[in-house]
Amino acid sequence: MSSELPLLEATGVGKTYAIPVLSDVHLTLYRGEVLALTGENGAGKSTLSKIISGVTPASTGRMTLDGQTYSPSSRLAAEHQGVRMVMQELNLIPTLSIAENLFLGQLPTRFGFIDRTALHEAARQLMAKVGLEKVDPGAAVGTLGIGHQQMIEIARSLIGECKLLILDEPTAMLTDHEVDLLFAQIARLKAAGVSIIYISHRLDEIKQISDRIAVLRDGKLVSSDKTSELHVDDIVRLMVGRDLGDQIDLGERKIGAPALRVRNLSRSASVRDVSFDLRSGEILGFAGLIGSGRTELLRLIFGADRKDAGDIYLADNPEPARITSPLQAVANGIAMITEDRKGQGLLTSQSISINTTLASLPSVSRKGWIRFAMERGVAQRYVKSLGMKCNSVQQSVAELSGGTQQKVVVGRWLHRDCPVMLFDEPTRGIDIGAKFDIYNVLGNLSRQGKGLVVVSSDLRELMLICDRIAVMSAGKLVKIFERGAWTQNAILEEAFSGYVENTKQRTSATA
């Protein structure tokens, strides 16, 4: 961190909507510094970053940039002054090329036509700044992986002078390799004197990448210390205002007979001959590498994808259930909470009330008409029981924190009262305090006798909450661990086993 004057200084910054969401924030950022910004969902991180990037004005306080008064009237005005922000939701057009996305609105022309040679050359120079010099600038953005798309967004932010780059949850959808690529580019930008605000819930990442860590809680800045001076436990304590520990009591539960029996379920190479039982009152975790078939397995059970072979049995029914669509899965008492809650799980422009009753409209209808008082009553019941943070049940879901959005989805299926619930990455993108709230919800569901399948990329999470952990590798279920019989190394060894076996088979075939 430089000893010179701050690049950015915020003094007494606050924001009020219906209620204050940010209060009296004092923050400094130096040239070439990586400042991690963290806190629980709803703590004010997004609001503060939007104020700095010109997306929304502050209600109180003032800011300076390079010693001059800084009060951007819009995001474009902030960008003209060298302040850029890469949002968590990427803003790219998949059908256009990389080059066209980079220079959209300022495409070079010659004789009234787009100068493709000049466009691609400018794109190559820009892409080289983020390590994408080997990628074809003429390739459609939709053909790229999420990691490369993230880099394209960052590259676009570097057009012109960039003094400050704000990254909002940049690794939420990235693989480990893509995270390494991102971190290498952050180091490159830092060495070039670009300041970075790095917003994340992943405490191991911010410990690795940042110089200082700023922690927000309930709209207030509670700490802004050197990263080297903070332990992960200290950061958690600052975020939530209490010690969470590494244990969780899910309460007394009774694990009973199978609620779901899967036999020889298959779909091409993604899911291969998978069989398992899920017992009532049980939390069964699924671990595995990205692409191991975990999500694909859940989609087959839920009828979102068409199976090639296999059967699904419910409770003690000797006949397999007919499930060829999500509608039939729900009718058979199976719910699924997808990993993409915004894209597949919620109507974000609609209210909590509408989203909560979406799967059970007859329960709040009479003669085909929605009874809005009944709808609000149902939503209020789950807002209270799940501890949702909101202004009212009429509030738009888009305005809620990630943790509260997840609770809205859970509330919908609680109201539907499905005995089998499938959770795909239920805590992705939410803070550690909200994670423990979700864990308690899962414990309550299991105490009610529901059978829960939980897919998670966080092994510590699975080891914390699950009764058994099944491991997928290269499309196969390779092992199921009972609680007390697993270790993190043993799970990882099984997760790699299918790929190791495939490599051996290919080597033998070519020998």
CSV table of C-alpha atoms in Angstrom, one decimal, residues 66-390:
chain,number,residue,atom,x,y,z
A,66,ASP,CA,-7.2,12.0,-6.8
A,67,GLY,CA,-7.8,14.7,-4.3
A,68,GLN,CA,-10.7,16.2,-6.3
A,69,THR,CA,-14.4,16.2,-5.4
A,70,TYR,CA,-15.9,13.1,-6.8
A,71,SER,CA,-19.7,12.9,-7.2
A,72,PRO,CA,-20.5,10.9,-10.4
A,73,SER,CA,-24.0,11.5,-11.8
A,74,SER,CA,-24.0,8.2,-13.6
A,75,ARG,CA,-22.0,5.0,-14.2
A,76,LEU,CA,-20.8,6.5,-17.5
A,77,ALA,CA,-19.7,9.7,-15.7
A,78,ALA,CA,-17.7,7.5,-13.2
A,79,GLU,CA,-16.1,5.5,-16.1
A,80,HIS,CA,-15.0,8.8,-17.7
A,81,GLN,CA,-13.1,9.5,-14.5
A,82,GLY,CA,-11.5,6.1,-14.5
A,83,VAL,CA,-13.8,4.2,-12.1
A,84,ARG,CA,-15.1,0.9,-13.5
A,85,MET,CA,-17.3,-1.9,-12.1
A,86,VAL,CA,-17.7,-5.5,-13.2
A,87,MET,CA,-21.1,-6.7,-12.0
A,88,GLN,CA,-21.8,-10.2,-10.7
A,89,GLU,CA,-24.3,-10.6,-13.6
A,90,LEU,CA,-22.3,-10.3,-16.8
A,91,ASN,CA,-23.4,-7.8,-19.3
A,92,LEU,CA,-22.4,-9.4,-22.6
A,93,ILE,CA,-24.3,-10.2,-25.8
A,94,PRO,CA,-23.6,-13.9,-26.4
A,95,THR,CA,-24.4,-13.8,-30.2
A,96,LEU,CA,-21.8,-11.0,-30.9
A,97,SER,CA,-18.1,-11.6,-31.1
A,98,ILE,CA,-15.6,-10.8,-28.4
A,99,ALA,CA,-14.3,-7.8,-30.3
A,100,GLU,CA,-17.8,-6.5,-30.9
A,101,ASN,CA,-18.7,-6.8,-27.2
A,102,LEU,CA,-15.5,-5.0,-26.2
A,103,PHE,CA,-16.0,-2.0,-28.5
A,104,LEU,CA,-19.8,-2.0,-28.8
A,105,GLY,CA,-20.9,1.7,-29.4
A,106,GLN,CA,-17.4,2.7,-30.6
A,107,LEU,CA,-16.8,0.2,-33.5
A,108,PRO,CA,-14.1,1.4,-35.9
A,109,THR,CA,-15.4,2.1,-39.4
A,110,ARG,CA,-14.0,2.6,-42.9
A,111,PHE,CA,-16.0,3.9,-45.8
A,112,GLY,CA,-19.2,3.4,-43.7
A,113,PHE,CA,-18.5,-0.2,-42.9
A,114,ILE,CA,-17.0,-1.8,-39.7
A,115,ASP,CA,-13.3,-2.1,-40.1
A,116,ARG,CA,-12.8,-5.7,-38.9
A,117,THR,CA,-9.0,-5.6,-39.2
A,118,ALA,CA,-8.7,-2.6,-37.0
A,119,LEU,CA,-11.4,-3.9,-34.6
A,120,HIS,CA,-9.7,-7.3,-34.1
A,121,GLU,CA,-6.3,-5.7,-33.7
A,122,ALA,CA,-7.6,-3.4,-31.0
A,123,ALA,CA,-9.4,-6.3,-29.4
A,124,ARG,CA,-6.2,-8.4,-29.4
A,125,GLN,CA,-4.2,-5.6,-27.6
A,126,LEU,CA,-6.9,-5.3,-25.0
A,127,MET,CA,-7.4,-9.0,-24.5
A,128,ALA,CA,-3.6,-9.4,-24.0
A,129,LYS,CA,-3.9,-7.2,-20.9
A,130,VAL,CA,-6.1,-9.9,-19.2
A,131,GLY,CA,-4.2,-13.0,-20.5
A,132,LEU,CA,-6.5,-13.8,-23.4
A,133,GLU,CA,-4.0,-13.2,-26.2
A,134,LYS,CA,-4.5,-16.8,-27.5
A,135,VAL,CA,-8.3,-16.4,-27.9
A,136,ASP,CA,-9.8,-15.5,-31.3
A,137,PRO,CA,-11.4,-12.0,-31.0
A,138,GLY,CA,-13.8,-13.1,-33.7
A,139,ALA,CA,-15.3,-15.9,-31.6
A,140,ALA,CA,-18.9,-15.5,-30.3
A,141,VAL,CA,-19.0,-14.7,-26.6
A,142,GLY,CA,-21.6,-17.4,-26.1
A,143,THR,CA,-19.1,-20.0,-27.0
A,144,LEU,CA,-16.7,-19.1,-24.2
A,145,GLY,CA,-16.7,-20.4,-20.6
A,146,ILE,CA,-17.8,-18.2,-17.7
A,147,GLY,CA,-14.2,-17.6,-16.7
A,148,HIS,CA,-13.3,-16.2,-20.1
A,149,GLN,CA,-16.5,-14.2,-20.2
A,150,GLN,CA,-15.5,-12.7,-16.9
A,151,MET,CA,-12.1,-11.7,-18.4
A,152,ILE,CA,-13.8,-10.1,-21.3
A,153,GLU,CA,-15.9,-7.9,-18.9
A,154,ILE,CA,-12.7,-6.9,-17.1
A,155,ALA,CA,-10.9,-6.2,-20.4
A,156,ARG,CA,-13.8,-4.0,-21.5
A,157,SER,CA,-13.4,-2.1,-18.2
A,158,LEU,CA,-9.8,-1.3,-19.1
A,159,ILE,CA,-10.7,0.7,-22.2
A,160,GLY,CA,-9.3,4.1,-21.7
A,161,GLU,CA,-7.8,5.1,-18.3
A,162,CYS,CA,-8.8,2.8,-15.4
A,163,LYS,CA,-7.8,4.0,-12.0
A,164,LEU,CA,-10.2,1.9,-9.9
A,165,LEU,CA,-11.7,-1.4,-10.8
A,166,ILE,CA,-14.6,-2.9,-8.7
A,167,LEU,CA,-15.1,-6.6,-9.0
A,168,ASP,CA,-18.4,-7.9,-7.5
A,169,GLU,CA,-18.2,-11.6,-6.5
A,170,PRO,CA,-16.0,-12.3,-9.5
A,171,THR,CA,-15.3,-16.0,-8.7
A,172,ALA,CA,-18.9,-17.1,-8.0
A,173,MET,CA,-19.2,-19.2,-11.1
A,174,LEU,CA,-15.5,-19.9,-11.9
A,175,THR,CA,-13.5,-23.1,-11.7
A,176,ASP,CA,-10.3,-23.3,-9.7
A,177,HIS,CA,-8.2,-22.9,-12.9
A,178,GLU,CA,-10.3,-19.8,-13.9
A,179,VAL,CA,-9.8,-18.3,-10.4
A,180,ASP,CA,-6.1,-18.7,-10.8
A,181,LEU,CA,-6.2,-16.9,-14.1
A,182,LEU,CA,-8.3,-14.1,-12.6
A,183,PHE,CA,-5.9,-13.7,-9.7
A,184,ALA,CA,-2.9,-13.5,-12.1
A,185,GLN,CA,-4.6,-10.6,-13.9
A,186,ILE,CA,-5.4,-8.9,-10.6
A,187,ALA,CA,-1.7,-9.0,-9.7
A,188,ARG,CA,-0.9,-7.6,-13.1
A,189,LEU,CA,-3.3,-4.7,-12.8
A,190,LYS,CA,-2.1,-4.0,-9.2
A,191,ALA,CA,1.5,-3.9,-10.5
A,192,ALA,CA,0.3,-1.3,-13.1
A,193,GLY,CA,-1.0,0.9,-10.4
A,194,VAL,CA,-4.7,0.1,-10.8
A,195,SER,CA,-6.6,0.0,-7.5
A,196,ILE,CA,-9.1,-2.8,-6.9
A,197,ILE,CA,-12.2,-3.2,-4.7
A,198,TYR,CA,-12.8,-6.9,-4.5
A,199,ILE,CA,-16.2,-7.9,-3.2
A,200,SER,CA,-16.5,-11.5,-2.0
A,201,HIS,CA,-17.9,-13.8,0.7
A,202,ARG,CA,-15.1,-16.3,0.1
A,203,LEU,CA,-12.8,-15.6,3.0
A,204,ASP,CA,-9.9,-17.8,1.8
A,205,GLU,CA,-9.9,-15.8,-1.4
A,206,ILE,CA,-9.8,-12.4,0.1
A,207,LYS,CA,-7.1,-13.5,2.5
A,208,GLN,CA,-5.1,-14.6,-0.5
A,209,ILE,CA,-5.7,-11.6,-2.8
A,210,SER,CA,-6.1,-8.5,-0.7
A,211,ASP,CA,-3.9,-5.9,1.1
A,212,ARG,CA,-6.7,-4.7,3.4
A,213,ILE,CA,-10.1,-6.1,4.4
A,214,ALA,CA,-13.1,-3.7,4.9
A,215,VAL,CA,-16.0,-5.3,6.8
A,216,LEU,CA,-19.5,-4.0,6.7
A,217,ARG,CA,-22.2,-5.0,9.2
A,218,ASP,CA,-25.8,-3.7,9.1
A,219,GLY,CA,-24.8,-0.8,6.8
A,220,LYS,CA,-21.8,0.4,8.9
A,221,LEU,CA,-18.1,-0.1,8.4
A,222,VAL,CA,-16.9,-2.0,11.4
A,223,SER,CA,-13.3,-2.7,10.4
A,224,SER,CA,-10.7,-1.8,7.7
A,225,ASP,CA,-7.5,-3.5,8.8
A,226,LYS,CA,-4.5,-5.1,7.1
A,227,THR,CA,-5.2,-8.6,5.8
A,228,SER,CA,-2.1,-9.9,7.5
A,229,GLU,CA,-3.5,-8.8,10.9
A,230,LEU,CA,-6.9,-10.7,10.5
A,231,HIS,CA,-7.5,-14.4,11.0
A,232,VAL,CA,-10.5,-15.9,9.2
A,233,ASP,CA,-12.3,-16.3,12.6
A,234,ASP,CA,-11.8,-12.6,13.2
A,235,ILE,CA,-13.4,-11.7,9.9
A,236,VAL,CA,-16.4,-13.9,10.6
A,237,ARG,CA,-16.8,-12.4,14.0
A,238,LEU,CA,-16.7,-8.9,12.5
A,239,MET,CA,-19.2,-9.9,9.8
A,240,VAL,CA,-21.9,-11.4,12.0
A,241,GLY,CA,-21.2,-9.9,15.4
A,242,ARG,CA,-20.8,-13.3,17.1
A,243,ASP,CA,-18.8,-16.5,17.0
A,244,LEU,CA,-20.3,-19.2,14.7
A,245,GLY,CA,-17.9,-22.0,15.5
A,246,ASP,CA,-17.4,-25.0,13.3
A,247,GLN,CA,-20.2,-27.2,14.6
A,248,ILE,CA,-24.0,-27.0,14.2
A,249,ASP,CA,-26.7,-28.7,16.1
A,250,LEU,CA,-29.4,-29.9,13.7
A,251,GLY,CA,-31.5,-31.1,16.6
A,252,GLU,CA,-33.0,-34.5,17.4
A,253,ARG,CA,-34.0,-36.2,14.1
A,254,LYS,CA,-35.5,-39.6,13.3
A,255,ILE,CA,-34.2,-41.2,10.1
A,256,GLY,CA,-36.7,-43.6,8.7
A,257,ALA,CA,-37.6,-45.6,5.7
A,258,PRO,CA,-36.5,-44.6,2.1
A,259,ALA,CA,-38.4,-41.6,0.8
A,260,LEU,CA,-36.7,-41.9,-2.6
A,261,ARG,CA,-35.0,-44.8,-4.3
A,262,VAL,CA,-33.0,-44.3,-7.5
A,263,ARG,CA,-32.0,-47.3,-9.5
A,264,ASN,CA,-29.6,-47.4,-12.5
A,265,LEU,CA,-30.3,-43.8,-13.6
A,266,SER,CA,-28.3,-42.9,-16.7
A,267,ARG,CA,-28.0,-40.1,-19.3
A,268,SER,CA,-25.2,-40.4,-21.9
A,269,ALA,CA,-21.8,-40.0,-20.2
A,270,SER,CA,-22.9,-37.4,-17.7
A,271,VAL,CA,-24.8,-39.8,-15.4
A,272,ARG,CA,-23.9,-43.5,-15.5
A,273,ASP,CA,-25.8,-46.2,-13.8
A,274,VAL,CA,-26.4,-44.3,-10.5
A,275,SER,CA,-28.3,-46.0,-7.7
A,276,PHE,CA,-28.9,-44.8,-4.1
A,277,ASP,CA,-31.6,-44.6,-1.4
A,278,LEU,CA,-32.6,-41.3,0.4
A,279,ARG,CA,-34.2,-41.9,3.8
A,280,SER,CA,-36.9,-39.7,5.4
A,281,GLY,CA,-35.4,-37.3,7.8
A,282,GLU,CA,-31.9,-37.7,6.2
A,283,ILE,CA,-29.6,-35.1,4.7
A,284,LEU,CA,-27.7,-36.9,1.9
A,285,GLY,CA,-24.8,-34.8,0.4
A,286,PHE,CA,-23.3,-35.2,-3.0
A,287,ALA,CA,-19.7,-34.3,-3.5
A,288,GLY,CA,-17.6,-34.3,-6.6
A,289,LEU,CA,-15.6,-32.2,-9.0
A,290,ILE,CA,-17.2,-29.7,-11.4
A,291,GLY,CA,-18.6,-31.8,-14.3
A,292,SER,CA,-18.8,-35.0,-12.2
A,293,GLY,CA,-22.5,-35.3,-12.8
A,294,ARG,CA,-24.0,-34.0,-9.6
A,295,THR,CA,-26.3,-31.4,-11.0
A,296,GLU,CA,-27.1,-33.6,-14.0
A,297,LEU,CA,-28.3,-36.3,-11.6
A,298,LEU,CA,-30.6,-33.9,-9.8
A,299,ARG,CA,-32.0,-32.7,-13.1
A,300,LEU,CA,-32.8,-36.3,-14.1
A,301,ILE,CA,-34.6,-37.0,-10.8
A,302,PHE,CA,-36.6,-33.8,-11.2
A,303,GLY,CA,-37.5,-34.5,-14.8
A,304,ALA,CA,-35.7,-31.5,-16.2
A,305,ASP,CA,-33.6,-33.7,-18.5
A,306,ARG,CA,-34.7,-36.9,-20.2
A,307,LYS,CA,-33.1,-40.1,-18.8
A,308,ASP,CA,-31.6,-42.9,-21.1
A,309,ALA,CA,-32.3,-45.6,-18.5
A,310,GLY,CA,-33.2,-46.2,-14.9
A,311,ASP,CA,-36.1,-45.8,-12.5
A,312,ILE,CA,-37.2,-43.6,-9.6
A,313,TYR,CA,-39.3,-45.0,-6.8
A,314,LEU,CA,-41.1,-42.9,-4.1
A,315,ALA,CA,-41.5,-44.2,-0.5
A,316,ASP,CA,-42.5,-47.8,-0.5
A,317,ASN,CA,-44.3,-47.8,-3.8
A,318,PRO,CA,-43.2,-50.9,-5.8
A,319,GLU,CA,-44.0,-49.2,-9.1
A,320,PRO,CA,-41.5,-46.6,-10.5
A,321,ALA,CA,-42.8,-43.0,-10.6
A,322,ARG,CA,-43.5,-41.5,-14.0
A,323,ILE,CA,-41.4,-38.4,-14.1
A,324,THR,CA,-40.7,-36.9,-17.5
A,325,SER,CA,-41.0,-33.2,-16.6
A,326,PRO,CA,-40.6,-30.9,-13.5
A,327,LEU,CA,-44.4,-30.6,-13.4
A,328,GLN,CA,-44.7,-34.4,-12.9
A,329,ALA,CA,-41.9,-34.3,-10.3
A,330,VAL,CA,-43.7,-31.7,-8.2
A,331,ALA,CA,-46.9,-33.6,-8.5
A,332,ASN,CA,-45.0,-36.6,-7.1
A,333,GLY,CA,-43.8,-34.6,-4.1
A,334,ILE,CA,-40.3,-33.7,-5.3
A,335,ALA,CA,-39.0,-30.2,-5.1
A,336,MET,CA,-35.8,-28.8,-6.5
A,337,ILE,CA,-33.9,-25.6,-5.4
A,338,THR,CA,-31.6,-24.9,-8.4
A,339,GLU,CA,-28.1,-23.4,-8.1
A,340,ASP,CA,-29.2,-20.5,-10.4
A,341,ARG,CA,-31.9,-19.1,-8.1
A,342,LYS,CA,-32.1,-15.8,-10.2
A,343,GLY,CA,-32.3,-17.4,-13.6
A,344,GLN,CA,-34.3,-20.6,-12.8
A,345,GLY,CA,-35.7,-20.3,-9.3
A,346,LEU,CA,-37.3,-16.8,-8.9
A,347,LEU,CA,-39.4,-14.2,-10.7
A,348,THR,CA,-37.0,-11.4,-9.5
A,349,SER,CA,-39.3,-8.6,-10.7
A,350,GLN,CA,-42.2,-9.9,-8.6
A,351,SER,CA,-42.9,-9.8,-4.9
A,352,ILE,CA,-42.1,-12.2,-2.1
A,353,SER,CA,-45.8,-13.0,-1.9
A,354,ILE,CA,-46.0,-14.1,-5.6
A,355,ASN,CA,-42.8,-16.1,-5.5
A,356,THR,CA,-43.7,-17.9,-2.3
A,357,THR,CA,-47.0,-19.2,-3.6
A,358,LEU,CA,-46.0,-19.8,-7.1
A,359,ALA,CA,-45.9,-23.6,-6.8
A,360,SER,CA,-49.2,-23.8,-4.9
A,361,LEU,CA,-51.6,-21.3,-6.5
A,362,PRO,CA,-54.7,-23.4,-5.8
A,363,SER,CA,-54.1,-22.9,-2.1
A,364,VAL,CA,-54.5,-19.1,-2.4
A,365,SER,CA,-57.2,-19.2,-5.1
A,366,ARG,CA,-60.9,-19.4,-5.2
A,367,LYS,CA,-62.7,-20.2,-8.5
A,368,GLY,CA,-59.6,-19.3,-10.5
A,369,TRP,CA,-59.0,-16.0,-8.8
A,370,ILE,CA,-56.0,-15.2,-6.6
A,371,ARG,CA,-57.0,-14.2,-3.1
A,372,PHE,CA,-54.3,-11.6,-2.4
A,373,ALA,CA,-54.9,-11.4,1.4
A,374,MET,CA,-54.4,-15.2,1.6
A,375,GLU,CA,-51.3,-14.9,-0.6
A,376,ARG,CA,-49.8,-12.3,1.7
A,377,GLY,CA,-50.7,-14.3,4.8
A,378,VAL,CA,-48.9,-17.3,3.5
A,379,ALA,CA,-45.8,-15.2,2.6
A,380,GLN,CA,-45.8,-13.5,6.0
A,381,ARG,CA,-45.8,-16.9,7.7
A,382,TYR,CA,-42.6,-18.0,5.9
A,383,VAL,CA,-41.0,-14.5,6.3
A,384,LYS,CA,-41.4,-15.0,10.0
A,385,SER,CA,-40.5,-18.7,10.3
A,386,LEU,CA,-37.4,-18.4,8.0
A,387,GLY,CA,-36.2,-15.1,9.4
A,388,MET,CA,-36.3,-13.2,6.1
A,389,LYS,CA,-34.9,-9.7,6.1
A,390,CYS,CA,-37.3,-7.6,4.1
